[in-house]
Short mmCIF file of C-alpha atoms in Angstrom, two decimals:
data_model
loop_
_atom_site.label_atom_id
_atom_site.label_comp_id
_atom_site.label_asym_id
_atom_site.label_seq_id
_atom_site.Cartn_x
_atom_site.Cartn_y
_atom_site.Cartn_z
CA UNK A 1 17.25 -25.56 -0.34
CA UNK A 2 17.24 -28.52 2.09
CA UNK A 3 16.73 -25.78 4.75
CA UNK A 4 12.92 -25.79 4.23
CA UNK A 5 12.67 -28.83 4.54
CA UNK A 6 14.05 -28.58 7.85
CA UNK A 7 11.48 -26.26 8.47
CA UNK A 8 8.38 -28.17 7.43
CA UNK A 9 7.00 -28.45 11.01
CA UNK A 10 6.85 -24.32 11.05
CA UNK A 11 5.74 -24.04 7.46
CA UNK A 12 2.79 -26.69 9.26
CA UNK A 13 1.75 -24.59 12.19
CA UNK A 14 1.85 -21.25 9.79
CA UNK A 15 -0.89 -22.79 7.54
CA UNK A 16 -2.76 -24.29 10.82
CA UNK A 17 -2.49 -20.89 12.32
CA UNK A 18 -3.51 -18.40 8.84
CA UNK A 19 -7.03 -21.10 8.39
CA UNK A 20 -7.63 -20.86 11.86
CA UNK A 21 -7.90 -17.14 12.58
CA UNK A 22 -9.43 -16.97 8.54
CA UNK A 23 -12.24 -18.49 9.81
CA UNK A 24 -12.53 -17.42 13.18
CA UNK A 25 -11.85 -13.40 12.72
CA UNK A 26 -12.36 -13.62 9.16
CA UNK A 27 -8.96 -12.08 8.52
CA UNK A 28 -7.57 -13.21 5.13
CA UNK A 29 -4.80 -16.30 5.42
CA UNK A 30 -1.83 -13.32 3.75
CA UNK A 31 -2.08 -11.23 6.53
CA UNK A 32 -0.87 -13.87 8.54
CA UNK A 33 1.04 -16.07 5.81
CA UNK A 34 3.01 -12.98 4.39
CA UNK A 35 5.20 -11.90 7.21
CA UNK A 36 5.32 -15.76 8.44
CA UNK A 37 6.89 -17.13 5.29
CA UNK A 38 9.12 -13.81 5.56
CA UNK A 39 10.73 -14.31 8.61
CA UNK A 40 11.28 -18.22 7.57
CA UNK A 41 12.60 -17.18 4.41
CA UNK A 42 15.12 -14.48 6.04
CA UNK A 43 15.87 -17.33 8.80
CA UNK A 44 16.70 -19.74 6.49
CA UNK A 45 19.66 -17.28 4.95
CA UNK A 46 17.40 -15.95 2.01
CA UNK A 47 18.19 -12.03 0.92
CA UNK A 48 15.16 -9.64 2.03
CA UNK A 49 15.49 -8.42 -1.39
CA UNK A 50 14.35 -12.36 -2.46
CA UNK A 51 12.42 -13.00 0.70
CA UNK A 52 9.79 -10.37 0.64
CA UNK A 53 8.61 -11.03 -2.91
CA UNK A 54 9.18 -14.70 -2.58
CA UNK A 55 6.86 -13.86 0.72
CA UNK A 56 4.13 -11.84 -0.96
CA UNK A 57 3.98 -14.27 -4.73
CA UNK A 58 3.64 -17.60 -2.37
CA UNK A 59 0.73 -15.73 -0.38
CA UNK A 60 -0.86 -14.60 -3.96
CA UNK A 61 -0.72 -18.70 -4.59
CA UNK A 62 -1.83 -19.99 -1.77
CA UNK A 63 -4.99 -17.75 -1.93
CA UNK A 64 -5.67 -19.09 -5.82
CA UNK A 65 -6.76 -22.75 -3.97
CA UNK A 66 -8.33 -21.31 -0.73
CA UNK A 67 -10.91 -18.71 -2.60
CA UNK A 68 -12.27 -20.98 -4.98
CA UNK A 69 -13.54 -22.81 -2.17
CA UNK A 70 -14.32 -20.10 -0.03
CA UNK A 71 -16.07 -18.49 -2.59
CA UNK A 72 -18.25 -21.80 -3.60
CA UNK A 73 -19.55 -22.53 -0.40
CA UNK A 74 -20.26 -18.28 -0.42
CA UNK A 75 -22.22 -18.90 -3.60
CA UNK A 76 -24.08 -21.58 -2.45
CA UNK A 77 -25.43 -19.57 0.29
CA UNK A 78 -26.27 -16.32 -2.13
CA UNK A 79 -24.11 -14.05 -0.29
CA UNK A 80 -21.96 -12.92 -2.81
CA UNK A 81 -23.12 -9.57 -4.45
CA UNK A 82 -22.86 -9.98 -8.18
CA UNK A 83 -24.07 -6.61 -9.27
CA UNK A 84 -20.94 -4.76 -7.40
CA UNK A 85 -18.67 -8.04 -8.79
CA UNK A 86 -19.10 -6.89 -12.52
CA UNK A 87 -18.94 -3.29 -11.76
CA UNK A 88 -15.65 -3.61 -10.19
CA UNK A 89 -13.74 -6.41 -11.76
CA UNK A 90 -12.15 -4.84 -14.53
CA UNK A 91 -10.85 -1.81 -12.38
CA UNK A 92 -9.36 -4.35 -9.74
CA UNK A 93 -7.87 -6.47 -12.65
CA UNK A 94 -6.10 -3.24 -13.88
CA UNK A 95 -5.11 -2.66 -10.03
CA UNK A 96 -3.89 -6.41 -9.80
CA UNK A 97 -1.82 -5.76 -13.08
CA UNK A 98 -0.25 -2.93 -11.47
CA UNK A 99 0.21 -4.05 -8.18
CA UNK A 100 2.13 -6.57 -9.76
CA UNK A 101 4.11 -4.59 -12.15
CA UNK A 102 4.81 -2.29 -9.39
CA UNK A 103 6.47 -4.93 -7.69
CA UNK A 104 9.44 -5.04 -10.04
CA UNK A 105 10.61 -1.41 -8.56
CA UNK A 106 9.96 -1.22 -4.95
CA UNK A 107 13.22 -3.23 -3.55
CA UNK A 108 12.61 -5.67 -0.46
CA UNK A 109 13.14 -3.50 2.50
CA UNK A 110 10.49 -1.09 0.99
CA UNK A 111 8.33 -3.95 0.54
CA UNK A 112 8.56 -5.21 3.90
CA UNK A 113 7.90 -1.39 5.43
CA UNK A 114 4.76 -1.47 3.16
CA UNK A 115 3.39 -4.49 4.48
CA UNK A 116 3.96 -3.09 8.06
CA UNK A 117 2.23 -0.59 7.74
CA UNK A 118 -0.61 -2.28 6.25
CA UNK A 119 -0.81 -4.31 9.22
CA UNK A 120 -0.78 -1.05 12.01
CA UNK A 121 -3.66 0.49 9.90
CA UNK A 122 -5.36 -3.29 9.83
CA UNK A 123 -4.67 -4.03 13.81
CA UNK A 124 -5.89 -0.18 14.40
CA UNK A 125 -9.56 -0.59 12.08
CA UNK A 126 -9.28 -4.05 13.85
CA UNK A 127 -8.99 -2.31 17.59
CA UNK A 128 -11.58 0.54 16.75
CA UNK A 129 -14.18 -1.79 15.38
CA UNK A 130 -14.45 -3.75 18.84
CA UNK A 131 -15.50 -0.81 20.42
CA UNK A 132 -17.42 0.97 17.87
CA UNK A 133 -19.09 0.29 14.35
CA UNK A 134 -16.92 2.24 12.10
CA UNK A 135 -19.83 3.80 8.95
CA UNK A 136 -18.89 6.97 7.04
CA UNK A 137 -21.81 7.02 4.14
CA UNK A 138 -24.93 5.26 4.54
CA UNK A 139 -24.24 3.60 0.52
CA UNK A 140 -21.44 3.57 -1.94
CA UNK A 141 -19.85 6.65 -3.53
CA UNK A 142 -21.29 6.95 -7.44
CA UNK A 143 -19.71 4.98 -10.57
CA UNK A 144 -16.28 7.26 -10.59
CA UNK A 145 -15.96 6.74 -6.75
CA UNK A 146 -16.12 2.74 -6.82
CA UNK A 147 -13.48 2.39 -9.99
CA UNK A 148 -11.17 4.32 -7.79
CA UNK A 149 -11.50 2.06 -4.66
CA UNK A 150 -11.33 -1.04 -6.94
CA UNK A 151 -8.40 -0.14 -8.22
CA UNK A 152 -6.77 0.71 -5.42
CA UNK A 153 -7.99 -2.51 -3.76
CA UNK A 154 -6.64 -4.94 -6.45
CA UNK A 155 -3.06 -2.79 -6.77
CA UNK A 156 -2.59 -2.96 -2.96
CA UNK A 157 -3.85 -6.82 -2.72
CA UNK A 158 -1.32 -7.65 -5.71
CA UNK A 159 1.14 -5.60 -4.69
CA UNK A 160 0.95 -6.64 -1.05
CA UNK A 161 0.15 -10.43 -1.28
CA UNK A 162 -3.04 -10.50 0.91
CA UNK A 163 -6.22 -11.13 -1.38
CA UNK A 164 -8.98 -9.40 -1.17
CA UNK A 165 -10.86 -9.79 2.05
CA UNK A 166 -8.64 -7.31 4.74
CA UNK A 167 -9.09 -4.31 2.73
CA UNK A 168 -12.25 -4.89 0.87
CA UNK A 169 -14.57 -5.79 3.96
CA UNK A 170 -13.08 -3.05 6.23
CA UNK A 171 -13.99 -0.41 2.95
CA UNK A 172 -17.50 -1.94 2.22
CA UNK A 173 -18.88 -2.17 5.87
CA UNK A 174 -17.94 1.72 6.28
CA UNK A 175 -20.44 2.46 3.66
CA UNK A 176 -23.10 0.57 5.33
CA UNK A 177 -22.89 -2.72 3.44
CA UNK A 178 -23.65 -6.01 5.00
CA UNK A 179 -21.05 -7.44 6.80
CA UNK A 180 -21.68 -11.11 5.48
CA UNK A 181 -22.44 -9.63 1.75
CA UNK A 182 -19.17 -7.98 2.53
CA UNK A 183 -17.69 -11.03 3.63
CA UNK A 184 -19.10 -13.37 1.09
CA UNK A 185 -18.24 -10.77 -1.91
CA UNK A 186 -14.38 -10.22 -0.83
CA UNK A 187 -14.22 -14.37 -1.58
CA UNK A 188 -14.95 -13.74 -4.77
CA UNK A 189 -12.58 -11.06 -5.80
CA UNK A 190 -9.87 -12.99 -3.47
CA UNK A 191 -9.92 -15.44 -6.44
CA UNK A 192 -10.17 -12.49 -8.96
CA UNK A 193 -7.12 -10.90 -7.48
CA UNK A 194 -4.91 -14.25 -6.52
CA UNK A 195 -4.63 -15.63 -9.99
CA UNK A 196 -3.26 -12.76 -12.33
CA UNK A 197 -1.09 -11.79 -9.55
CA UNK A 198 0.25 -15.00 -9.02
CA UNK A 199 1.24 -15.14 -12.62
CA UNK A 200 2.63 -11.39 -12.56
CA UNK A 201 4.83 -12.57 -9.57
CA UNK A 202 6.14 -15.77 -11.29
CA UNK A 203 6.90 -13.19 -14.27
CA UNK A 204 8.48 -10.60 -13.15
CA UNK A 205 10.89 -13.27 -10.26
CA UNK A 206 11.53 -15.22 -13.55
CA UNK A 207 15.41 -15.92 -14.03
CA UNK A 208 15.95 -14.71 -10.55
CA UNK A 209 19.36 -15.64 -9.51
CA UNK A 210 19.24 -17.70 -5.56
CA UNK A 211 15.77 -18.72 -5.47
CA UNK A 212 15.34 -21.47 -3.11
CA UNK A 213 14.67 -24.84 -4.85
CA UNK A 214 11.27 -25.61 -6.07
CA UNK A 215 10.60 -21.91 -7.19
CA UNK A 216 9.01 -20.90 -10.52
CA UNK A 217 9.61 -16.72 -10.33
CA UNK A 218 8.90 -15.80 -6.68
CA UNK A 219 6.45 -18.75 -5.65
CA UNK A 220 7.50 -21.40 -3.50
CA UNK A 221 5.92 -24.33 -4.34
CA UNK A 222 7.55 -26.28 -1.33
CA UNK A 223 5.72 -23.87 0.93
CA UNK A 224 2.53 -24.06 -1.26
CA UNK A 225 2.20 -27.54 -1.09
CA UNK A 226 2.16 -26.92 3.23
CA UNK A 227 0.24 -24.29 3.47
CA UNK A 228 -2.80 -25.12 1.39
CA UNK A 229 -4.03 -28.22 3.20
CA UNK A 230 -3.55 -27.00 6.34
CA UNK A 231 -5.38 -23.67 5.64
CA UNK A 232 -8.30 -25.93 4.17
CA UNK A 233 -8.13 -28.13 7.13
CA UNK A 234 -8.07 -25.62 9.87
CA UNK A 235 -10.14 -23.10 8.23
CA UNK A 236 -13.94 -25.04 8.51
CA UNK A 237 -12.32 -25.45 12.50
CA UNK A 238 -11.82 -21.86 12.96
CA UNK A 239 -15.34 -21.33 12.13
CA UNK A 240 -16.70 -23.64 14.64
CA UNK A 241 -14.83 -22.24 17.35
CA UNK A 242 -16.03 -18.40 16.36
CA UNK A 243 -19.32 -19.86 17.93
CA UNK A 244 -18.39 -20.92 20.88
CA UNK A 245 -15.34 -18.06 21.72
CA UNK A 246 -15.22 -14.79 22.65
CA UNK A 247 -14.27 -13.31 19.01
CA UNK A 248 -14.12 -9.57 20.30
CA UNK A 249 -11.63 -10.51 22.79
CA UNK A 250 -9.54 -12.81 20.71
CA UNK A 251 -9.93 -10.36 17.33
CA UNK A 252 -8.52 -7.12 19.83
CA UNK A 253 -5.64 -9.39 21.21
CA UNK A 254 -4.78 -10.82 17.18
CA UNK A 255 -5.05 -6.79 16.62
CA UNK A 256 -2.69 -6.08 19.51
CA UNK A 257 -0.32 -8.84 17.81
CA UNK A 258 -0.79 -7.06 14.16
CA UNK A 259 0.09 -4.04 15.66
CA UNK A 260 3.69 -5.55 16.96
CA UNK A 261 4.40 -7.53 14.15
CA UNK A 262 3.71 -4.31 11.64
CA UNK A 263 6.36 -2.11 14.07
CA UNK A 264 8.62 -4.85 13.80
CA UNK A 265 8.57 -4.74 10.21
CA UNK A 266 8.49 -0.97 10.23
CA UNK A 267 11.55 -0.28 11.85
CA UNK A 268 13.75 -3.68 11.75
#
């Protein structure tokens, strides 16, 4: 479709835009990528019923590339929590699976009212958090407790197209866990939950009739190819500036934006 093409200088300030606020709030690129590539996709004449998925597998791909580096330069540093990692892996795999799965029911507009209100109950933890420190439990629930929130993480990060990081470091730091353990661990389990949901969302779009062109299932790879190396360009730059801006101010006013977005997507 010669129409995103067209659109290759929005596609470019998308991917600036998701690495900059991933490393300057330490939101995950998804939340910002999903509803982007949406409203291009729905722009460009595509069907929400096509657009949302196409939306949410392209996010799952673009995350594949941006973990593994994100979650080396975490290793490096020994942030990353291994212990939890192998405890929860094969409970967010079977979430991921799931998530994916799941994916092949829910029709577009649900889809798209999902993701809103993923973002209101991100922009509100997001809003509360710059005011107060938001702890329920001063450690992790026991063994049962843990496969439940694993699972849950990896079906709504598959499902949803958004990786690991905004729903796994919101849930860890209300149990008291280090926020840059938090941080460094939700890299790792970005990668986890990226790849077999990338290839669940290439199956299940497989055959699809009015893909655009250069789609295998619902992944763009016109849109891939953008996004990536601006995210990994932009990203390192985001960082920088989190140490030299006001990040409370700028992470209420991104929630504030969140919060509009997800009510567009809610009710339009």
């Amino acid at each position: 479709m010669n129409e995103l093409v067209v659109l290759l200088p929005i596609l470019l300030i998308s991917g600036m835009f998701a690495g900059l606020l991933a490393g300057l709030l330490g939101v995950g690129g998804g939340i910002v990528i999903v509803p982007m590539l949406y409203h291009i996709f729905i722009y460009i004449g595509i069907d929400i019923e096509i657009a949302m998925p196409l939306s949410i597998g392209t996010s799952l791909s673009t995350i594949v590339v941006t973990s593994i580096i994100s979650a080396r330069a975490h290793h490096k540093k020994g942030g990353i929590d291994w212990d939890l990692t192998k405890k929860w892996v094969p409970f967010v795999i079977v979430g991921v699976i799931l998530g994916a799965y799941s994916s092949k029911f829910i029709d577009g507009p649900n889809l798209k009212f999902m993701f809103g209100i993923l973002l209101l109950v991100v922009s509100l933890h997001m809003i509360i958090n710059s005011f107060k420190s938001l702890i329920i439990a001063d450690k992790l629930p026991g063994k049962q407790g843990q496969s439940v929130f694993a699972i849950l993480l990896g079906f709504f990060a598959s499902l949803l197209g958004i990786g690991g990081g905004t729903l796994m470091v919101p849930t860890l730091t209300l149990f008291s866990f280090p926020i840059h353990k938090a941080v460094s661990t939700a890299s790792i389990f970005g990668l986890i939950i990226s790849i077999p949901a990338t290839i669940g969302y290439i199956i299940v779009g497989w055959g699809i009739p009015n893909l655009p062109i250069a789609s295998t299932g619902y992944i763009n790879w016109i849109a891939f190819i953008i996004l990536v190396p601006m995210t990994m360009l932009f990203a390192p730059l985001g960082v920088k500036l989190a140490y030299k801006l006001n990040v409370k101010q700028l992470k209420f006013a991104f929630a504030i934006f969140l919060a509009l977005v997800g009510v567009k997507m809610v009710l339009v």
